[in-house]
Coordinates of C-alpha atoms and ligand atoms in Angstrom, one line a residue:
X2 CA 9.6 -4.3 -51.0
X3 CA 6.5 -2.4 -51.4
X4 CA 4.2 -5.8 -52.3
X5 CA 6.2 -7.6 -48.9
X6 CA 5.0 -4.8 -46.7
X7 CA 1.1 -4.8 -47.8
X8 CA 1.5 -8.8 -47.3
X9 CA 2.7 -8.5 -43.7
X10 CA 0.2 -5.8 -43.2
X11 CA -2.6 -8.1 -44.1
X12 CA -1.6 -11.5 -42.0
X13 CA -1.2 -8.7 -39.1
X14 CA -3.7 -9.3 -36.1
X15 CA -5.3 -6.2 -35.2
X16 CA -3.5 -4.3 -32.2
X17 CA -6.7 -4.5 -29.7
X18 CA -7.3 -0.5 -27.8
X19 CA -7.8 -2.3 -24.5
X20 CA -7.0 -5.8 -23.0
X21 CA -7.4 -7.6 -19.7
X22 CA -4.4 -8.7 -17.8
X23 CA -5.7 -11.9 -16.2
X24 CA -3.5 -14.9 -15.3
X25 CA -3.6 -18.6 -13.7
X26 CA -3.4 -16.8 -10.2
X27 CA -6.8 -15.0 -10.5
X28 CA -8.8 -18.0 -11.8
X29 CA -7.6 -20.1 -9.3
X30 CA -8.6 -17.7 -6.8
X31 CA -12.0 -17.4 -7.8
X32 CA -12.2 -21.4 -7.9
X33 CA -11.1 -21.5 -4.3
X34 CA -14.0 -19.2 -3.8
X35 CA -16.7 -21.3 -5.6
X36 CA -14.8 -24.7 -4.0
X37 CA -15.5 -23.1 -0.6
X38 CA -19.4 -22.3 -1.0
X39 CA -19.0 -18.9 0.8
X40 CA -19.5 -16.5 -2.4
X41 CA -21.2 -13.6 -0.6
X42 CA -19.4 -10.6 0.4
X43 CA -16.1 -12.5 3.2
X44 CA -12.4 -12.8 3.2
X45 CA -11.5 -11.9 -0.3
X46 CA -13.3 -8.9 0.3
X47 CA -11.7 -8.1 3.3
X48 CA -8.3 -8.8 2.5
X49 CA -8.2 -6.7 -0.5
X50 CA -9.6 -3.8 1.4
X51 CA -6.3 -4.2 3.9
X52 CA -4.3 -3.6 0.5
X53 CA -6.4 -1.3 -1.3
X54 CA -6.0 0.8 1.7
X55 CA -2.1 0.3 1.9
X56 CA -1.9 1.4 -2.0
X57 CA -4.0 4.4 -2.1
X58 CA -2.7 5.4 1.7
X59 CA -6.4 5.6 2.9
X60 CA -7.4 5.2 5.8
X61 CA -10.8 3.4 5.4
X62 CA -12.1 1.5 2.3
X63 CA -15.2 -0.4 1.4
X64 CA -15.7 -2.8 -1.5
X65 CA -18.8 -2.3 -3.2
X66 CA -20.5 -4.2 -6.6
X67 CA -19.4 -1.2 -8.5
X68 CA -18.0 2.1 -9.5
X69 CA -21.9 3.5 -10.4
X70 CA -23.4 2.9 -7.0
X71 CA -19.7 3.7 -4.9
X72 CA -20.7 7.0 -6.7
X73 CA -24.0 7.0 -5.7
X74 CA -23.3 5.7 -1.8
X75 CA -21.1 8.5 -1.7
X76 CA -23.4 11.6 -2.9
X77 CA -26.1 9.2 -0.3
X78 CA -23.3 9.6 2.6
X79 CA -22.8 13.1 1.9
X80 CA -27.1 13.7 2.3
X81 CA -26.6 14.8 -1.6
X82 CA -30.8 15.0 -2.1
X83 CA -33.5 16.0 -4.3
X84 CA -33.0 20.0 -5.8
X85 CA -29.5 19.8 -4.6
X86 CA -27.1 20.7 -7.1
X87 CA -23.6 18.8 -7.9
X88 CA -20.7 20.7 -10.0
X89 CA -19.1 17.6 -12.4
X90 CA -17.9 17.5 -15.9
X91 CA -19.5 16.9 -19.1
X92 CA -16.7 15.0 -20.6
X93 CA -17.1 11.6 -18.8
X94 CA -19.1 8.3 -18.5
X95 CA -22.1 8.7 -18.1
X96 CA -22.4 7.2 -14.3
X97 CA -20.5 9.9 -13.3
X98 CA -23.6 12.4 -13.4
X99 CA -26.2 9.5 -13.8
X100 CA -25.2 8.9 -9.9
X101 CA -26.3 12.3 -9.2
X102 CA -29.7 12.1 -10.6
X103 CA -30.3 9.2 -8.6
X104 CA -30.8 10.9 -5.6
X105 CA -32.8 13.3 -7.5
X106 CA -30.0 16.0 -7.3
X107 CA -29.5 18.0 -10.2
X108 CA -26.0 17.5 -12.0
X109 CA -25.0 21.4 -12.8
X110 CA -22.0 20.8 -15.8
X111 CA -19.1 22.9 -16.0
X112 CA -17.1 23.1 -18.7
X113 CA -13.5 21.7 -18.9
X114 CA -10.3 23.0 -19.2
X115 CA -8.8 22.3 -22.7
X116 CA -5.2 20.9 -21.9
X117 CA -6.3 18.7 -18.7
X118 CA -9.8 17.6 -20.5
X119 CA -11.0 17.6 -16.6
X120 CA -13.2 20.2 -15.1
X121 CA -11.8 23.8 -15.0
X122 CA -11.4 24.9 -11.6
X123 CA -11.6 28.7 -13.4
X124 CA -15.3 27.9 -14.1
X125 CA -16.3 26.7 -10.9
X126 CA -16.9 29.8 -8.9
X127 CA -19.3 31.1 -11.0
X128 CA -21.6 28.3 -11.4
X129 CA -22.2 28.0 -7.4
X130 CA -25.7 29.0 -6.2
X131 CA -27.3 28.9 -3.0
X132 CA -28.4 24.8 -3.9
X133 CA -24.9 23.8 -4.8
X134 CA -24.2 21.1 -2.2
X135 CA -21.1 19.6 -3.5
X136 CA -18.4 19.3 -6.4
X137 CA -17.6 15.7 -8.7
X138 CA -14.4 16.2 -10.0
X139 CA -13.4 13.3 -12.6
X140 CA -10.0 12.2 -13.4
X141 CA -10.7 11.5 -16.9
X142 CA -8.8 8.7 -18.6
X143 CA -6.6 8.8 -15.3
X144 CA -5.6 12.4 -15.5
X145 CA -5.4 13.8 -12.0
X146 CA -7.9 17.1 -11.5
X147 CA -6.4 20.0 -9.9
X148 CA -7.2 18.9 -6.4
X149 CA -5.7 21.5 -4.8
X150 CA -7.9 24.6 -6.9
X151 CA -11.2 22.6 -6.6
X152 CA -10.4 22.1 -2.7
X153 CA -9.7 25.6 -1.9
X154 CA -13.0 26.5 -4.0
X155 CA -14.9 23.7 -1.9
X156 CA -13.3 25.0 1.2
X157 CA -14.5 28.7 0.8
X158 CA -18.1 27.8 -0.4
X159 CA -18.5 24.7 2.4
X160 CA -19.5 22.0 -0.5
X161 CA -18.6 18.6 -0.1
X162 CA -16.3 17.0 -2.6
X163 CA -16.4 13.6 -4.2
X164 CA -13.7 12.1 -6.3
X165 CA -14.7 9.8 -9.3
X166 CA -11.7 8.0 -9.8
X167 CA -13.0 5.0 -11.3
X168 CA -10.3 5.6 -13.8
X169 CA -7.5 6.9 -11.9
X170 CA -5.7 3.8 -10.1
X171 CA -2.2 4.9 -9.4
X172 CA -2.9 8.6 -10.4
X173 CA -1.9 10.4 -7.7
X174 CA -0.5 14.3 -7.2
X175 CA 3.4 14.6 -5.5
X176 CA 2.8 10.7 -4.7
X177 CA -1.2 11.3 -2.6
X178 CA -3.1 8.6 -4.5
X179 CA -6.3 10.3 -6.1
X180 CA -9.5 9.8 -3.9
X181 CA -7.8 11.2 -0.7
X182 CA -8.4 15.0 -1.3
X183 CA -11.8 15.3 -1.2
X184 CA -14.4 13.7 1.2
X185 CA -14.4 10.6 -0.4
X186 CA -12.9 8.4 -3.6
X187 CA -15.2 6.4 -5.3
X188 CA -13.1 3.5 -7.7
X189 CA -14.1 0.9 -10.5
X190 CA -12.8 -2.5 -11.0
X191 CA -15.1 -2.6 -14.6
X192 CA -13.8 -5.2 -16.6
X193 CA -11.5 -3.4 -18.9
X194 CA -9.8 -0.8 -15.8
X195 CA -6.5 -0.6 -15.0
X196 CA -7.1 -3.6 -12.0
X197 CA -10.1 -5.3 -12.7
X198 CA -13.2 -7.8 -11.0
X199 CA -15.3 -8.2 -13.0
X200 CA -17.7 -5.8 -11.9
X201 CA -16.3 -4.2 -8.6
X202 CA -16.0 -1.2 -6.9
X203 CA -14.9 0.7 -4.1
X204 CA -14.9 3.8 -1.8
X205 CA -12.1 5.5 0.2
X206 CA -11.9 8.0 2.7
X207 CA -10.2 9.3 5.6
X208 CA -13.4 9.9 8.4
X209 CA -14.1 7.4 10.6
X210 CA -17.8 8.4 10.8
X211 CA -18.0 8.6 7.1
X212 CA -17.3 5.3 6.7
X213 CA -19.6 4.2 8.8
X214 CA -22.1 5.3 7.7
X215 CA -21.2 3.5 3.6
X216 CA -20.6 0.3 5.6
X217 CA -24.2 0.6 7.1
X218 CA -25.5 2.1 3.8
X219 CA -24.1 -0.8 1.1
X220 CA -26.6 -3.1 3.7
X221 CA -29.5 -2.0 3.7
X222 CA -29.0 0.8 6.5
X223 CA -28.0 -2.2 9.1
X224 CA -25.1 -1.5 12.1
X225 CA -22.0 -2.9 10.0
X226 CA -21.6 -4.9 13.6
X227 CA -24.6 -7.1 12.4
X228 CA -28.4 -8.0 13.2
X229 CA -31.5 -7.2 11.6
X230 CA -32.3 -3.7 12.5
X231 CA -32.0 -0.8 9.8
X232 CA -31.4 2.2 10.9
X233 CA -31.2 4.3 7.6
X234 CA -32.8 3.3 4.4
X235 CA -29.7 1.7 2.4
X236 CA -29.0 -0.5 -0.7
X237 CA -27.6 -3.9 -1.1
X238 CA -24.1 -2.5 -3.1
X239 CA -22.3 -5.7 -1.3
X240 CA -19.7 -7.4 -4.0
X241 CA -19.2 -11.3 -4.6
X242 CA -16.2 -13.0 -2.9
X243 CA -15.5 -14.1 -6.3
X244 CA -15.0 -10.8 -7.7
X245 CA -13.0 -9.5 -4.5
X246 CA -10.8 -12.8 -4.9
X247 CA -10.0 -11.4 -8.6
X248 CA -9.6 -7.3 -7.1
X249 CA -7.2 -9.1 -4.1
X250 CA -4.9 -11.1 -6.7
X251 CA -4.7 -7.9 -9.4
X252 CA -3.4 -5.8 -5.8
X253 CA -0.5 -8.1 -5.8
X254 CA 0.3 -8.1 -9.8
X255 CA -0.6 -4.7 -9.4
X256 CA 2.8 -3.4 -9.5
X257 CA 3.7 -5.3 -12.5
X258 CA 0.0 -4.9 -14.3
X259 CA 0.3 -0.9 -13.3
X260 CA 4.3 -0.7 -14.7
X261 CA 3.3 -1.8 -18.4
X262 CA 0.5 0.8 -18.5
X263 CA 2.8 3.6 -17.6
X264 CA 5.5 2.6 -19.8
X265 CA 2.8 2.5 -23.0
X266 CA 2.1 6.3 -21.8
X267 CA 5.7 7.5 -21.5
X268 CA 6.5 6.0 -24.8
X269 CA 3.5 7.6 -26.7
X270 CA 4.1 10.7 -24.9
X271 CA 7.6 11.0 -25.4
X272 CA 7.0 10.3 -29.4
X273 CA 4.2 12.3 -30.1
X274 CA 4.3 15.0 -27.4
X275 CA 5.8 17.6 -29.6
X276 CA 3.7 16.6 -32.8
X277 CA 1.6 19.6 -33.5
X278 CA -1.1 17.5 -35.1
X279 CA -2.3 16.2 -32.2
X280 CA -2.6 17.7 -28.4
X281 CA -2.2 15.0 -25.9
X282 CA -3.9 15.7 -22.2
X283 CA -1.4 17.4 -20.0
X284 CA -0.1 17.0 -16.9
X285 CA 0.2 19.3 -14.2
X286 CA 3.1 19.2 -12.1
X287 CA 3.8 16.6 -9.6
X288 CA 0.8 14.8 -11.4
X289 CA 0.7 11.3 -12.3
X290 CA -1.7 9.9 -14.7
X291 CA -3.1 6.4 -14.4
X292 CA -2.4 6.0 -18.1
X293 CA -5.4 4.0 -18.6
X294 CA -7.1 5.5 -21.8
X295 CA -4.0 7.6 -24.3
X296 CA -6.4 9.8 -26.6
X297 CA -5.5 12.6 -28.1
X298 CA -7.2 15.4 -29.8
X299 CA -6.7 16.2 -33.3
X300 CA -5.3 19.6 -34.2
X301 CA -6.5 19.6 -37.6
X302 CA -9.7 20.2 -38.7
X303 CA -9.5 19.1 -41.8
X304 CA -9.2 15.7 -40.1
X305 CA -12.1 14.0 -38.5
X306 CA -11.4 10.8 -35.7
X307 CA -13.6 8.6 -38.4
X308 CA -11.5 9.0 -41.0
X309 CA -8.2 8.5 -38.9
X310 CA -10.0 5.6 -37.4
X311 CA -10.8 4.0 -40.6
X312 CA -6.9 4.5 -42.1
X313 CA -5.7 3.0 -38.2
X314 CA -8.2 0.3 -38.8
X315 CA -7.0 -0.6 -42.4
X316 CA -3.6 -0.9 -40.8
X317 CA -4.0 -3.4 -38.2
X318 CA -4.7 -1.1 -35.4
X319 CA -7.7 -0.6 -33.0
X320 CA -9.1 2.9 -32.3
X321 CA -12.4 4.6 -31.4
X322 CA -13.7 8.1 -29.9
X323 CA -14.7 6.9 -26.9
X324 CA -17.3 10.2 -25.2
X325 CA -17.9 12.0 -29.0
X326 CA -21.6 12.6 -26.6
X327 CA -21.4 14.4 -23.9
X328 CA -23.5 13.1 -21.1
X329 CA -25.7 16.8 -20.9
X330 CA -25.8 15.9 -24.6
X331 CA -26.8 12.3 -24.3
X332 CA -31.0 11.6 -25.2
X333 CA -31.5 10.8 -21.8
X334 CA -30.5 13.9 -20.5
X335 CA -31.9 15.9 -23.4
X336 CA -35.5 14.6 -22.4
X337 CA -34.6 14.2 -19.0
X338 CA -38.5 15.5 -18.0
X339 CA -39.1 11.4 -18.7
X340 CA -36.8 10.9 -15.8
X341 CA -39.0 9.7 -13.0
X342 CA -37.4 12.0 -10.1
X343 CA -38.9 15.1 -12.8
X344 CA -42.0 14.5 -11.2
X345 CA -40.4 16.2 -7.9
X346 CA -37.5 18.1 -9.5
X347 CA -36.8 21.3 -11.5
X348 CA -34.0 19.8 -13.5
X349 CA -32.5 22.5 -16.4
X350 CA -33.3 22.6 -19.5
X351 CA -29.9 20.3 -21.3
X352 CA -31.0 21.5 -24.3
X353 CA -29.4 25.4 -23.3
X354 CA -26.0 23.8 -21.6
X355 CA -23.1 24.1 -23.5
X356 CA -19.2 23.4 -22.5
X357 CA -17.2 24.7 -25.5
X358 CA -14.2 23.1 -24.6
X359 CA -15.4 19.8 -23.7
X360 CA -17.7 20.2 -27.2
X361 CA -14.1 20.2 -28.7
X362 CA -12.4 17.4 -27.2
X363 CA -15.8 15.0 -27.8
X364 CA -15.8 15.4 -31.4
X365 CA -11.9 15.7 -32.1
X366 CA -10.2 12.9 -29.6
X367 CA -9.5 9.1 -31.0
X368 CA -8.2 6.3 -28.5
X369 CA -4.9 4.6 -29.2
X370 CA -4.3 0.9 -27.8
X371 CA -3.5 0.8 -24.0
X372 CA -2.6 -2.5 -23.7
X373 CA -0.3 -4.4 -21.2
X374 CA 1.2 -6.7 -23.5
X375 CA 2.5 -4.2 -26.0
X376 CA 5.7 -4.5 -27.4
X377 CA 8.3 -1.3 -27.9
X378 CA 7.9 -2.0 -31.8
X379 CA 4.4 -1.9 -31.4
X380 CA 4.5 1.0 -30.2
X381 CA 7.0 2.2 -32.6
X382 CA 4.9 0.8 -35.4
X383 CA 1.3 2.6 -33.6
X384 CA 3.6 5.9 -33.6
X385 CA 4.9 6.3 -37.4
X386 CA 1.6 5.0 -38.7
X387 CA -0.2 7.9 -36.9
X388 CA 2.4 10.1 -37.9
X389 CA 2.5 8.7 -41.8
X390 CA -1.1 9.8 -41.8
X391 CA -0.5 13.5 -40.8
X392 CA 2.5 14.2 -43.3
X393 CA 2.2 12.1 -46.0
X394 CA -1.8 13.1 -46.9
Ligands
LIG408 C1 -15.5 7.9 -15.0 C2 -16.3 6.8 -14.6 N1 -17.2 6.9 -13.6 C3 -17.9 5.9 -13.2 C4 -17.9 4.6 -13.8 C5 -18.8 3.5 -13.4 O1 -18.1 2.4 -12.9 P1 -18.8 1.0 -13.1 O2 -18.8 0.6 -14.5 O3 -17.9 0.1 -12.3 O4 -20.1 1.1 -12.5 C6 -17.0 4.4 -14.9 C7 -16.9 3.2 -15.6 O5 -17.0 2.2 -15.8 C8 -16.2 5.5 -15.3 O6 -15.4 5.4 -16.3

């Protein structure tokens, strides 16, 4: 029995952490793109903005080539500028802060609260000053913030707030999809996301003049009506039709694509939510995750995410720490006097920042595999692997 088990174990593929659900609609999309010779920025784009719109409930969206620079037109939008100082979260990808150096605006990191892993709205208030222009809450791994705490805090201390929701499609709070409580939601369609192009990004928001001024901003400062005058000093952030072609086919699987990611959530948290080895990120209520990265944090410290990693690994299933450095933590940021904008800017010392709880999560979480095509006894068999590793050691 025991010699038939290790044999099955070893013809086993490995379970991958993440896929791509692509299929024969999205590739010939992109070939009626290429077949029509109009690849710049046209109806793809268009038509998925229509839908985009219609699925997060937002008034206004803009493609753009990706989630990095949506941040970045966003903070731009918002006059974020040099010395001004953003509020965000330690415990992200990098872009999310990266976008706020870019302006030459300082990136002031807060630490996060330990059961939501997303910035603690507790800690807010008391790293405001007098050059705090605006907040960059994260919904990490597609967990929503508390939106309603971080506006109220934005609300009494005038700052602008932009969401990074680059993972965080179909997260949303009593059914308001992410990206619509603060001033504007910046979204990813990075290959491995939930809904994918590619590259490919986009911005929401509810303010008429707002978007204006993105439409104008992604090209090069021109009216969005056309011609060659610039009125504001912009970027070129325009996507391909090909990529929008992808982005507009994944919004009509995207029920389907959207339903397997939730159901690998509910089944891992339903079978290892009560485990006391592990503390998986919680919800708040009337909150929604996206359910596009499942890693929980180990609650033993005798146990390190390598080792688990390596034991997952041996059995046929993919796994990884995925932000073990946090970004104030990152060599970039440690030596961040290298950073061109330091020849204008004060930026801190990263060397003297430390989050505690976000410290925590970095070195303790481990990935398990999101990926659509998962089978219940894949899931079964993730589930009492992990669990074999905790209480037979
Ligand atoms: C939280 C977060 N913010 C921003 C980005 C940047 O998006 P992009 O890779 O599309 O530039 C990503 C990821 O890719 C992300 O995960």
């Amino acid at each position: 029995m025991h010699g038939s088990f290790l044999i099955t174990i070893k013809k086993m593929k490995d379970i991958p952490v993440v896929d791509v659900n692509i299929a024969e609609q999205e590739l010939k999309a992109v070939e009626e793109v290429v077949k029509s010779r109009y690849l710049i920025e046209g109806k793809n784009a268009r038509e998925f903005e229509k839908k985009f719109g219609q699925f997060t409930g937002s008034k206004y969206v803009s493609t753009v080539t990706n989630g990095t620079c949506a941040l970045h037109l966003a903070l731009t939008a918002m006059d974020i500028g040099p010395g001004d100082e953003v509020i965000t979260t330690p415990f992200t990808f990098i872009a999310s802060s990266n976008s706020i150096l870019f302006n030459g605006a300082i990136p002031k990191f807060v630490d996060v609260d330990p059961e939501t892993f997303n910035l603690d709205p507790n800690k807010i208030e008391q790293a405001i000053t007098e050059k705090t222009k605006a907040i960059m809450p994260v919904h990490i791994f597609g967990n929503p913030c508390n939106m309603q705490e971080i506006m109220e805090i934005a609300e009494k201390h005038d700052l602008k707030v932009i969401e990074d929701c680059a993972q965080a499609h179909d997260a949303r709070i009593n059914g308001v999809h992410v990206g619509n409580f603060g001033d504007i939601g910046s979204f990813s369609f990075y290959g491995t996301k939930n809904l994918v192009g590619g590259e490919g990004g986009a911005i929401v928001c509810n303010s008429e003049e707002v978007y204006d001024k993105i439409q104008s901003l992604k090209n090069h400062g021109r009216d969005p009506k056309g011609g060659y005058n610039h009125y504001r000093i912009g970027f070129n952030y325009r996507i391909t039709d090909m990529s929008a072609a992808i982005m507009n086919v994944q919004m009509d699987r995207a029920e389907k694509i959207l339903a397997r990611r939730h159901r690998n959530g509910n089944l891992y948290r339903k079978i290892l939510g009560e485990q006391k080895f592990l503390r998986l990120q919680k919800q708040l209520p009337g909150h929604q995750m996206s359910d596009y990265i499942f890693a929980p944090v180990i609650n033993d410290p005798s146990i390190t995410p390598q080792d688990l990693i390596k034991y997952l690994k041996i059995n046929h299933i993919s796994s990884r720490t995925i932000y073990s450095v946090l970004s104030y933590e990152q060599p970039a940021y440690q030596n961040i006097n290298n950073f061109y904008m330091a020849r204008v800017v004060n930026f801190p010392d990263y060397s003297k920042t430390h989050c505690p709880n976000a410290e925590h999560i970095a070195r303790n979480h481990f990935e398990l595999p999101m990926v659509s095509s998962m089978t219940d006894s894949q899931i079964d068999y993730i589930t009492e692997t992990l669990l074999k590793y905790f209480t037979e050691r």
